[in-house]
Amino acid sequence: MTTNQHRTDGKQQHAFMPLLVDVAVPLGSYYLFKGAFGMSTFAALAWSSVVPAVRTGWSLVRERRVNGLAGLILVVNVVGLLLSLVAGDPRLMLAKDSGVSSVIGIGILVSVACGRPMMTAGLKPFLVKGDAAKEAAWERLTAGRAAASADFLRRERVFSLVWGGVLLGECVLRVVGAYTVPVETMVWLGSVVMVVAMGAGFVVSGALAAGPMQAMVAEEAVRGGPSSGVRWRSGRRQRRLAWLSPGKDEGNSSLAGSTHEYAGALRSPP
């Protein structure tokens, strides 16, 4: 494997690191604590909240900003802890399962309203894939330095809006179903609603946002910056002018010499 391949693999791993640390680790640790160690739901949620809590606190103290993914997972775990204390009739138990989806959906929609779409952190690694040129293209597009920046930023917001709406809609459907559909039916229908909602989210967000954004990143990466075409055309024009208008002394002497040689060739007999 070449050095460039090692560097590319390293950049890809770095690009996916926020997803691994802020999402995969808390979720994986929850199932590990509950399944392998036999902890209760409350205890598993509490212990799996340690990493997102540390990450959220670190970003606030060190970077003076909120780590969106870690903060969202922390809020979800806290809501899960509170819901684990709720007890009641079977319909209430079915309805509370949608509480996590509603928290995530509302959090995503609020992030869009605040101008920092939360789903961008999960989308970027899949579009950039550790490629330096695509990383630079992404930065230009999000910073407004590319011709397609306005459309790119609009689709970035759309991506989060779609997923926020899907998760919130799934929550509403499951709550309504919990109190209108027979309990025996809703036990399996709730999972069907979730799967259908996730599928719809992938299809709609891909068509309206992720797909066009991927194309814009690739095009901007090939273009190599908003001013590259201008520089290329400017350099080409300068070379053309230099060919048509050579230096005063050297150009004039060369042109005169060429003219005399051509005239002499015409006068000389065959």
PDB file of C-alpha atoms in Angstrom:
ATOM      1  CA  MET A   1       0.000   0.000   0.000  1.00  0.00           C
ATOM      2  CA  THR A   2       1.396   3.405  -0.974  1.00  0.00           C
ATOM      3  CA  THR A   3       1.912   6.397   1.282  1.00  0.00           C
ATOM      4  CA  ASN A   4      -0.933   8.264  -0.415  1.00  0.00           C
ATOM      5  CA  GLN A   5      -3.291   5.369   0.278  1.00  0.00           C
ATOM      6  CA  HIS A   6      -2.251   5.413   3.950  1.00  0.00           C
ATOM      7  CA  ARG A   7      -2.938   9.135   4.099  1.00  0.00           C
ATOM      8  CA  THR A   8      -6.321   8.733   2.432  1.00  0.00           C
ATOM      9  CA  ASP A   9      -7.332   5.971   4.847  1.00  0.00           C
ATOM     10  CA  GLY A  10      -6.221   8.114   7.766  1.00  0.00           C
ATOM     11  CA  LYS A  11      -8.261  11.086   6.555  1.00  0.00           C
ATOM     12  CA  GLN A  12     -11.334   8.889   6.091  1.00  0.00           C
ATOM     13  CA  GLN A  13     -10.997   7.543   9.621  1.00  0.00           C
ATOM     14  CA  HIS A  14     -10.599  11.083  10.953  1.00  0.00           C
ATOM     15  CA  ALA A  15     -13.690  12.219   9.019  1.00  0.00           C
ATOM     16  CA  PHE A  16     -15.844   9.498  10.582  1.00  0.00           C
ATOM     17  CA  MET A  17     -14.374   9.916  14.079  1.00  0.00           C
ATOM     18  CA  PRO A  18     -17.091  12.322  15.373  1.00  0.00           C
ATOM     19  CA  LEU A  19     -19.791   9.834  14.370  1.00  0.00           C
ATOM     20  CA  LEU A  20     -17.944   6.978  16.045  1.00  0.00           C
ATOM     21  CA  VAL A  21     -17.235   8.808  19.297  1.00  0.00           C
ATOM     22  CA  ASP A  22     -20.459  10.810  19.663  1.00  0.00           C
ATOM     23  CA  VAL A  23     -22.985   8.291  18.327  1.00  0.00           C
ATOM     24  CA  ALA A  24     -21.588   4.767  17.973  1.00  0.00           C
ATOM     25  CA  VAL A  25     -19.807   4.635  21.344  1.00  0.00           C
ATOM     26  CA  PRO A  26     -22.841   5.714  23.458  1.00  0.00           C
ATOM     27  CA  LEU A  27     -25.229   3.422  21.576  1.00  0.00           C
ATOM     28  CA  GLY A  28     -22.824   0.490  21.603  1.00  0.00           C
ATOM     29  CA  SER A  29     -22.018   0.927  25.284  1.00  0.00           C
ATOM     30  CA  TYR A  30     -25.728   1.031  26.137  1.00  0.00           C
ATOM     31  CA  TYR A  31     -26.370  -2.354  24.540  1.00  0.00           C
ATOM     32  CA  LEU A  32     -23.136  -3.708  25.993  1.00  0.00           C
ATOM     33  CA  PHE A  33     -24.017  -2.687  29.527  1.00  0.00           C
ATOM     34  CA  LYS A  34     -27.578  -3.928  29.224  1.00  0.00           C
ATOM     35  CA  GLY A  35     -26.972  -7.142  27.287  1.00  0.00           C
ATOM     36  CA  ALA A  36     -23.521  -8.349  28.298  1.00  0.00           C
ATOM     37  CA  PHE A  37     -23.407  -7.032  31.863  1.00  0.00           C
ATOM     38  CA  GLY A  38     -27.100  -7.447  32.632  1.00  0.00           C
ATOM     39  CA  MET A  39     -27.616  -3.877  33.850  1.00  0.00           C
ATOM     40  CA  SER A  40     -31.053  -2.339  34.090  1.00  0.00           C
ATOM     41  CA  THR A  41     -32.220   0.121  31.439  1.00  0.00           C
ATOM     42  CA  PHE A  42     -31.700   3.011  33.844  1.00  0.00           C
ATOM     43  CA  ALA A  43     -28.153   1.976  34.741  1.00  0.00           C
ATOM     44  CA  ALA A  44     -27.186   1.253  31.120  1.00  0.00           C
ATOM     45  CA  LEU A  45     -28.467   4.647  30.007  1.00  0.00           C
ATOM     46  CA  ALA A  46     -26.669   6.377  32.849  1.00  0.00           C
ATOM     47  CA  TRP A  47     -23.291   4.760  32.134  1.00  0.00           C
ATOM     48  CA  SER A  48     -23.598   5.223  28.375  1.00  0.00           C
ATOM     49  CA  SER A  49     -24.144   8.953  28.979  1.00  0.00           C
ATOM     50  CA  VAL A  50     -20.627   9.424  30.359  1.00  0.00           C
ATOM     51  CA  VAL A  51     -18.882   9.874  27.000  1.00  0.00           C
ATOM     52  CA  PRO A  52     -21.394  12.350  25.490  1.00  0.00           C
ATOM     53  CA  ALA A  53     -21.466  14.270  28.776  1.00  0.00           C
ATOM     54  CA  VAL A  54     -17.662  14.588  28.788  1.00  0.00           C
ATOM     55  CA  ARG A  55     -17.595  15.507  25.106  1.00  0.00           C
ATOM     56  CA  THR A  56     -20.290  18.151  25.562  1.00  0.00           C
ATOM     57  CA  GLY A  57     -18.574  19.661  28.598  1.00  0.00           C
ATOM     58  CA  TRP A  58     -15.177  19.626  26.885  1.00  0.00           C
ATOM     59  CA  SER A  59     -16.486  21.451  23.816  1.00  0.00           C
ATOM     60  CA  LEU A  60     -18.107  24.107  26.003  1.00  0.00           C
ATOM     61  CA  VAL A  61     -14.994  24.706  28.126  1.00  0.00           C
ATOM     62  CA  ARG A  62     -12.263  24.185  25.543  1.00  0.00           C
ATOM     63  CA  GLU A  63     -13.847  25.331  22.269  1.00  0.00           C
ATOM     64  CA  ARG A  64     -16.585  27.644  23.574  1.00  0.00           C
ATOM     65  CA  ARG A  65     -19.199  25.878  21.476  1.00  0.00           C
ATOM     66  CA  VAL A  66     -21.738  23.089  21.803  1.00  0.00           C
ATOM     67  CA  ASN A  67     -20.907  19.703  20.308  1.00  0.00           C
ATOM     68  CA  GLY A  68     -24.205  19.085  18.520  1.00  0.00           C
ATOM     69  CA  LEU A  69     -24.006  15.312  18.171  1.00  0.00           C
ATOM     70  CA  ALA A  70     -22.710  14.666  21.674  1.00  0.00           C
ATOM     71  CA  GLY A  71     -25.212  17.109  23.157  1.00  0.00           C
ATOM     72  CA  LEU A  72     -28.090  15.492  21.303  1.00  0.00           C
ATOM     73  CA  ILE A  73     -27.144  11.982  22.430  1.00  0.00           C
ATOM     74  CA  LEU A  74     -26.803  13.263  26.007  1.00  0.00           C
ATOM     75  CA  VAL A  75     -30.282  14.808  25.882  1.00  0.00           C
ATOM     76  CA  VAL A  76     -31.698  11.614  24.370  1.00  0.00           C
ATOM     77  CA  ASN A  77     -30.169   9.543  27.173  1.00  0.00           C
ATOM     78  CA  VAL A  78     -31.523  11.897  29.819  1.00  0.00           C
ATOM     79  CA  VAL A  79     -34.994  11.668  28.279  1.00  0.00           C
ATOM     80  CA  GLY A  80     -34.597   7.885  28.193  1.00  0.00           C
ATOM     81  CA  LEU A  81     -33.688   7.906  31.878  1.00  0.00           C
ATOM     82  CA  LEU A  82     -36.799   9.887  32.709  1.00  0.00           C
ATOM     83  CA  LEU A  83     -39.021   7.713  30.525  1.00  0.00           C
ATOM     84  CA  SER A  84     -37.649   4.579  32.138  1.00  0.00           C
ATOM     85  CA  LEU A  85     -39.212   5.781  35.373  1.00  0.00           C
ATOM     86  CA  VAL A  86     -42.628   6.143  33.782  1.00  0.00           C
ATOM     87  CA  ALA A  87     -45.058   3.317  34.460  1.00  0.00           C
ATOM     88  CA  GLY A  88     -48.686   2.887  33.583  1.00  0.00           C
ATOM     89  CA  ASP A  89     -51.071   1.140  31.237  1.00  0.00           C
ATOM     90  CA  PRO A  90     -49.787  -0.608  28.070  1.00  0.00           C
ATOM     91  CA  ARG A  91     -50.823   2.260  25.800  1.00  0.00           C
ATOM     92  CA  LEU A  92     -48.688   4.682  27.786  1.00  0.00           C
ATOM     93  CA  MET A  93     -45.768   2.261  27.525  1.00  0.00           C
ATOM     94  CA  LEU A  94     -46.171   2.189  23.732  1.00  0.00           C
ATOM     95  CA  ALA A  95     -46.470   5.967  23.513  1.00  0.00           C
ATOM     96  CA  LYS A  96     -43.354   6.640  25.569  1.00  0.00           C
ATOM     97  CA  ASP A  97     -41.218   4.668  23.098  1.00  0.00           C
ATOM     98  CA  SER A  98     -41.649   7.536  20.634  1.00  0.00           C
ATOM     99  CA  GLY A  99     -40.291  10.072  23.102  1.00  0.00           C
ATOM    100  CA  VAL A 100     -36.696   9.625  21.959  1.00  0.00           C
ATOM    101  CA  SER A 101     -37.608  10.183  18.299  1.00  0.00           C
ATOM    102  CA  SER A 102     -39.461  13.367  19.168  1.00  0.00           C
ATOM    103  CA  VAL A 103     -36.491  14.730  21.123  1.00  0.00           C
ATOM    104  CA  ILE A 104     -34.102  14.040  18.237  1.00  0.00           C
ATOM    105  CA  GLY A 105     -36.506  15.513  15.666  1.00  0.00           C
ATOM    106  CA  ILE A 106     -37.112  18.675  17.685  1.00  0.00           C
ATOM    107  CA  GLY A 107     -33.394  19.060  18.335  1.00  0.00           C
ATOM    108  CA  ILE A 108     -32.613  18.834  14.615  1.00  0.00           C
ATOM    109  CA  LEU A 109     -35.299  21.383  13.702  1.00  0.00           C
ATOM    110  CA  VAL A 110     -34.074  23.786  16.390  1.00  0.00           C
ATOM    111  CA  SER A 111     -30.514  23.478  15.071  1.00  0.00           C
ATOM    112  CA  VAL A 112     -31.728  24.517  11.607  1.00  0.00           C
ATOM    113  CA  ALA A 113     -33.538  27.512  13.092  1.00  0.00           C
ATOM    114  CA  CYS A 114     -30.310  28.482  14.864  1.00  0.00           C
ATOM    115  CA  GLY A 115     -28.354  28.330  11.607  1.00  0.00           C
ATOM    116  CA  ARG A 116     -26.308  25.230  12.499  1.00  0.00           C
ATOM    117  CA  PRO A 117     -28.023  22.201  10.912  1.00  0.00           C
ATOM    118  CA  MET A 118     -27.190  19.275  13.145  1.00  0.00           C
ATOM    119  CA  MET A 119     -27.345  16.567  10.486  1.00  0.00           C
ATOM    120  CA  THR A 120     -24.444  18.162   8.601  1.00  0.00           C
ATOM    121  CA  ALA A 121     -21.960  16.544  10.970  1.00  0.00           C
ATOM    122  CA  GLY A 122     -23.247  13.117   9.967  1.00  0.00           C
ATOM    123  CA  LEU A 123     -23.553  13.924   6.261  1.00  0.00           C
ATOM    124  CA  LYS A 124     -20.152  15.501   5.623  1.00  0.00           C
ATOM    125  CA  PRO A 125     -17.986  12.365   6.109  1.00  0.00           C
ATOM    126  CA  PHE A 126     -20.051  10.468   3.542  1.00  0.00           C
ATOM    127  CA  LEU A 127     -19.686  13.217   0.931  1.00  0.00           C
ATOM    128  CA  VAL A 128     -16.058  14.154   1.562  1.00  0.00           C
ATOM    129  CA  LYS A 129     -14.739  10.623   2.304  1.00  0.00           C
ATOM    130  CA  GLY A 130     -11.399  11.907   3.548  1.00  0.00           C
ATOM    131  CA  ASP A 131     -10.465  13.406   0.161  1.00  0.00           C
ATOM    132  CA  ALA A 132      -8.436  16.607   0.539  1.00  0.00           C
ATOM    133  CA  ALA A 133      -9.822  18.190  -2.629  1.00  0.00           C
ATOM    134  CA  LYS A 134     -13.417  17.464  -1.584  1.00  0.00           C
ATOM    135  CA  GLU A 135     -12.675  18.709   1.937  1.00  0.00           C
ATOM    136  CA  ALA A 136     -11.436  22.015   0.494  1.00  0.00           C
ATOM    137  CA  ALA A 137     -14.431  22.151  -1.842  1.00  0.00           C
ATOM    138  CA  TRP A 138     -16.794  21.616   1.093  1.00  0.00           C
ATOM    139  CA  GLU A 139     -15.140  24.467   3.013  1.00  0.00           C
ATOM    140  CA  ARG A 140     -15.464  26.830   0.043  1.00  0.00           C
ATOM    141  CA  LEU A 141     -19.103  25.894  -0.482  1.00  0.00           C
ATOM    142  CA  THR A 142     -20.055  26.369   3.160  1.00  0.00           C
ATOM    143  CA  ALA A 143     -18.036  29.595   3.480  1.00  0.00           C
ATOM    144  CA  GLY A 144     -19.804  31.191   0.524  1.00  0.00           C
ATOM    145  CA  ARG A 145     -16.685  31.368  -1.664  1.00  0.00           C
ATOM    146  CA  ALA A 146     -18.034  29.185  -4.471  1.00  0.00           C
ATOM    147  CA  ALA A 147     -20.569  29.934  -7.172  1.00  0.00           C
ATOM    148  CA  ALA A 148     -22.886  27.176  -5.903  1.00  0.00           C
ATOM    149  CA  SER A 149     -22.627  28.159  -2.221  1.00  0.00           C
ATOM    150  CA  ALA A 150     -26.161  29.545  -1.932  1.00  0.00           C
ATOM    151  CA  ASP A 151     -27.746  26.406  -3.362  1.00  0.00           C
ATOM    152  CA  PHE A 152     -25.423  24.189  -1.322  1.00  0.00           C
ATOM    153  CA  LEU A 153     -26.290  25.894   1.981  1.00  0.00           C
ATOM    154  CA  ARG A 154     -29.992  25.748   1.169  1.00  0.00           C
ATOM    155  CA  ARG A 155     -29.815  22.005   0.538  1.00  0.00           C
ATOM    156  CA  GLU A 156     -27.774  21.577   3.719  1.00  0.00           C
ATOM    157  CA  ARG A 157     -30.693  23.050   5.658  1.00  0.00           C
ATOM    158  CA  VAL A 158     -33.173  20.936   3.690  1.00  0.00           C
ATOM    159  CA  PHE A 159     -31.312  17.755   4.640  1.00  0.00           C
ATOM    160  CA  SER A 160     -31.732  18.460   8.352  1.00  0.00           C
ATOM    161  CA  LEU A 161     -35.313  19.683   7.899  1.00  0.00           C
ATOM    162  CA  VAL A 162     -36.263  16.432   6.190  1.00  0.00           C
ATOM    163  CA  TRP A 163     -34.828  14.278   8.952  1.00  0.00           C
ATOM    164  CA  GLY A 164     -36.239  16.476  11.707  1.00  0.00           C
ATOM    165  CA  GLY A 165     -39.680  16.284  10.096  1.00  0.00           C
ATOM    166  CA  VAL A 166     -39.435  12.529   9.535  1.00  0.00           C
ATOM    167  CA  LEU A 167     -38.500  11.780  13.142  1.00  0.00           C
ATOM    168  CA  LEU A 168     -41.117  14.126  14.548  1.00  0.00           C
ATOM    169  CA  GLY A 169     -43.765  12.727  12.207  1.00  0.00           C
ATOM    170  CA  GLU A 170     -42.850   9.179  13.197  1.00  0.00           C
ATOM    171  CA  CYS A 171     -43.289  10.148  16.830  1.00  0.00           C
ATOM    172  CA  VAL A 172     -46.737  11.626  16.187  1.00  0.00           C
ATOM    173  CA  LEU A 173     -47.880   8.545  14.250  1.00  0.00           C
ATOM    174  CA  ARG A 174     -46.750   6.187  16.990  1.00  0.00           C
ATOM    175  CA  VAL A 175     -48.430   8.217  19.736  1.00  0.00           C
ATOM    176  CA  VAL A 176     -51.682   8.398  17.787  1.00  0.00           C
ATOM    177  CA  GLY A 177     -51.462   4.689  17.041  1.00  0.00           C
ATOM    178  CA  ALA A 178     -50.799   3.857  20.682  1.00  0.00           C
ATOM    179  CA  TYR A 179     -54.177   5.314  21.665  1.00  0.00           C
ATOM    180  CA  THR A 180     -56.258   4.405  18.601  1.00  0.00           C
ATOM    181  CA  VAL A 181     -54.957   1.028  17.392  1.00  0.00           C
ATOM    182  CA  PRO A 182     -55.345  -2.191  19.420  1.00  0.00           C
ATOM    183  CA  VAL A 183     -52.340  -2.771  21.669  1.00  0.00           C
ATOM    184  CA  GLU A 184     -51.591  -6.166  20.129  1.00  0.00           C
ATOM    185  CA  THR A 185     -51.403  -4.562  16.681  1.00  0.00           C
ATOM    186  CA  MET A 186     -49.398  -1.531  17.756  1.00  0.00           C
ATOM    187  CA  VAL A 187     -46.699  -3.715  19.325  1.00  0.00           C
ATOM    188  CA  TRP A 188     -45.483  -4.724  15.852  1.00  0.00           C
ATOM    189  CA  LEU A 189     -46.935  -1.803  13.886  1.00  0.00           C
ATOM    190  CA  GLY A 190     -44.724   0.639  15.787  1.00  0.00           C
ATOM    191  CA  SER A 191     -41.604  -1.001  14.391  1.00  0.00           C
ATOM    192  CA  VAL A 192     -43.081  -0.947  10.883  1.00  0.00           C
ATOM    193  CA  VAL A 193     -43.795   2.775  11.190  1.00  0.00           C
ATOM    194  CA  MET A 194     -40.205   3.400  12.281  1.00  0.00           C
ATOM    195  CA  VAL A 195     -38.698   1.393   9.397  1.00  0.00           C
ATOM    196  CA  VAL A 196     -40.944   3.071   6.811  1.00  0.00           C
ATOM    197  CA  ALA A 197     -40.125   6.506   8.233  1.00  0.00           C
ATOM    198  CA  MET A 198     -36.377   5.807   8.072  1.00  0.00           C
ATOM    199  CA  GLY A 199     -36.674   4.587   4.492  1.00  0.00           C
ATOM    200  CA  ALA A 200     -38.666   7.652   3.494  1.00  0.00           C
ATOM    201  CA  GLY A 201     -36.082   9.870   5.193  1.00  0.00           C
ATOM    202  CA  PHE A 202     -33.219   8.318   3.224  1.00  0.00           C
ATOM    203  CA  VAL A 203     -35.053   8.571  -0.096  1.00  0.00           C
ATOM    204  CA  VAL A 204     -36.355  12.127   0.313  1.00  0.00           C
ATOM    205  CA  SER A 205     -33.214  13.589   1.880  1.00  0.00           C
ATOM    206  CA  GLY A 206     -31.087  11.892  -0.769  1.00  0.00           C
ATOM    207  CA  ALA A 207     -33.153  13.280  -3.630  1.00  0.00           C
ATOM    208  CA  LEU A 208     -33.558  16.806  -2.270  1.00  0.00           C
ATOM    209  CA  ALA A 209     -30.236  17.340  -0.539  1.00  0.00           C
ATOM    210  CA  ALA A 210     -27.543  14.661  -0.250  1.00  0.00           C
ATOM    211  CA  GLY A 211     -27.430  13.756  -3.952  1.00  0.00           C
ATOM    212  CA  PRO A 212     -27.209  17.321  -5.290  1.00  0.00           C
ATOM    213  CA  MET A 213     -24.755  18.268  -2.539  1.00  0.00           C
ATOM    214  CA  GLN A 214     -22.491  15.367  -3.463  1.00  0.00           C
ATOM    215  CA  ALA A 215     -22.516  16.485  -7.094  1.00  0.00           C
ATOM    216  CA  MET A 216     -21.694  20.069  -6.109  1.00  0.00           C
ATOM    217  CA  VAL A 217     -18.801  18.963  -3.905  1.00  0.00           C
ATOM    218  CA  ALA A 218     -17.371  16.804  -6.705  1.00  0.00           C
ATOM    219  CA  GLU A 219     -17.730  19.597  -9.261  1.00  0.00           C
ATOM    220  CA  GLU A 220     -16.156  22.169  -6.970  1.00  0.00           C
ATOM    221  CA  ALA A 221     -13.295  19.776  -6.172  1.00  0.00           C
ATOM    222  CA  VAL A 222     -12.556  19.322  -9.882  1.00  0.00           C
ATOM    223  CA  ARG A 223     -12.790  23.042 -10.446  1.00  0.00           C
ATOM    224  CA  GLY A 224     -10.207  23.601  -7.733  1.00  0.00           C
ATOM    225  CA  GLY A 225     -11.536  26.853  -6.353  1.00  0.00           C
ATOM    226  CA  PRO A 226     -13.712  29.739  -7.506  1.00  0.00           C
ATOM    227  CA  SER A 227     -10.862  31.667  -9.096  1.00  0.00           C
ATOM    228  CA  SER A 228      -9.030  28.816 -10.821  1.00  0.00           C
ATOM    229  CA  GLY A 229     -10.930  29.244 -14.060  1.00  0.00           C
ATOM    230  CA  VAL A 230     -10.262  32.983 -14.014  1.00  0.00           C
ATOM    231  CA  ARG A 231      -6.551  32.406 -13.441  1.00  0.00           C
ATOM    232  CA  TRP A 232      -6.425  29.846 -16.273  1.00  0.00           C
ATOM    233  CA  ARG A 233      -8.194  32.154 -18.715  1.00  0.00           C
ATOM    234  CA  SER A 234      -6.060  35.100 -17.644  1.00  0.00           C
ATOM    235  CA  GLY A 235      -2.844  33.138 -18.137  1.00  0.00           C
ATOM    236  CA  ARG A 236      -4.020  31.874 -21.499  1.00  0.00           C
ATOM    237  CA  ARG A 237      -4.869  35.412 -22.593  1.00  0.00           C
ATOM    238  CA  GLN A 238      -1.478  36.693 -21.481  1.00  0.00           C
ATOM    239  CA  ARG A 239       0.275  33.990 -23.472  1.00  0.00           C
ATOM    240  CA  ARG A 240      -1.815  34.827 -26.513  1.00  0.00           C
ATOM    241  CA  LEU A 241      -1.016  38.536 -26.199  1.00  0.00           C
ATOM    242  CA  ALA A 242       2.666  37.738 -25.724  1.00  0.00           C
ATOM    243  CA  TRP A 243       2.629  35.708 -28.957  1.00  0.00           C
ATOM    244  CA  LEU A 244       0.789  38.412 -30.887  1.00  0.00           C
ATOM    245  CA  SER A 245       2.766  41.298 -29.350  1.00  0.00           C
ATOM    246  CA  PRO A 246       6.327  40.157 -28.599  1.00  0.00           C
ATOM    247  CA  GLY A 247       8.938  42.313 -26.932  1.00  0.00           C
ATOM    248  CA  LYS A 248       9.762  45.640 -28.591  1.00  0.00           C
ATOM    249  CA  ASP A 249      13.344  44.884 -29.645  1.00  0.00           C
ATOM    250  CA  GLU A 250      13.440  41.131 -29.903  1.00  0.00           C
ATOM    251  CA  GLY A 251       9.940  40.864 -31.321  1.00  0.00           C
ATOM    252  CA  ASN A 252      10.455  43.550 -33.968  1.00  0.00           C
ATOM    253  CA  SER A 253      13.805  42.127 -35.102  1.00  0.00           C
ATOM    254  CA  SER A 254      12.406  38.608 -35.325  1.00  0.00           C
ATOM    255  CA  LEU A 255       9.383  39.777 -37.253  1.00  0.00           C
ATOM    256  CA  ALA A 256      11.544  41.867 -39.607  1.00  0.00           C
ATOM    257  CA  GLY A 257      13.978  38.995 -40.161  1.00  0.00           C
ATOM    258  CA  SER A 258      11.152  36.611 -40.947  1.00  0.00           C
ATOM    259  CA  THR A 259       9.649  39.109 -43.396  1.00  0.00           C
ATOM    260  CA  HIS A 260      12.943  39.599 -45.230  1.00  0.00           C
ATOM    261  CA  GLU A 261      13.497  35.830 -45.452  1.00  0.00           C
ATOM    262  CA  TYR A 262      10.038  35.323 -46.886  1.00  0.00           C
ATOM    263  CA  ALA A 263      10.461  38.141 -49.411  1.00  0.00           C
ATOM    264  CA  GLY A 264      13.848  36.748 -50.450  1.00  0.00           C
ATOM    265  CA  ALA A 265      12.387  33.339 -51.009  1.00  0.00           C
ATOM    266  CA  LEU A 266       9.740  34.819 -53.279  1.00  0.00           C
ATOM    267  CA  ARG A 267      12.336  36.699 -55.369  1.00  0.00           C
ATOM    268  CA  SER A 268      14.777  33.850 -55.732  1.00  0.00           C
ATOM    269  CA  PRO A 269      14.359  31.754 -58.879  1.00  0.00           C
ATOM    270  CA  PRO A 270      13.248  28.156 -58.473  1.00  0.00           C
TER     271      PRO A 270
END
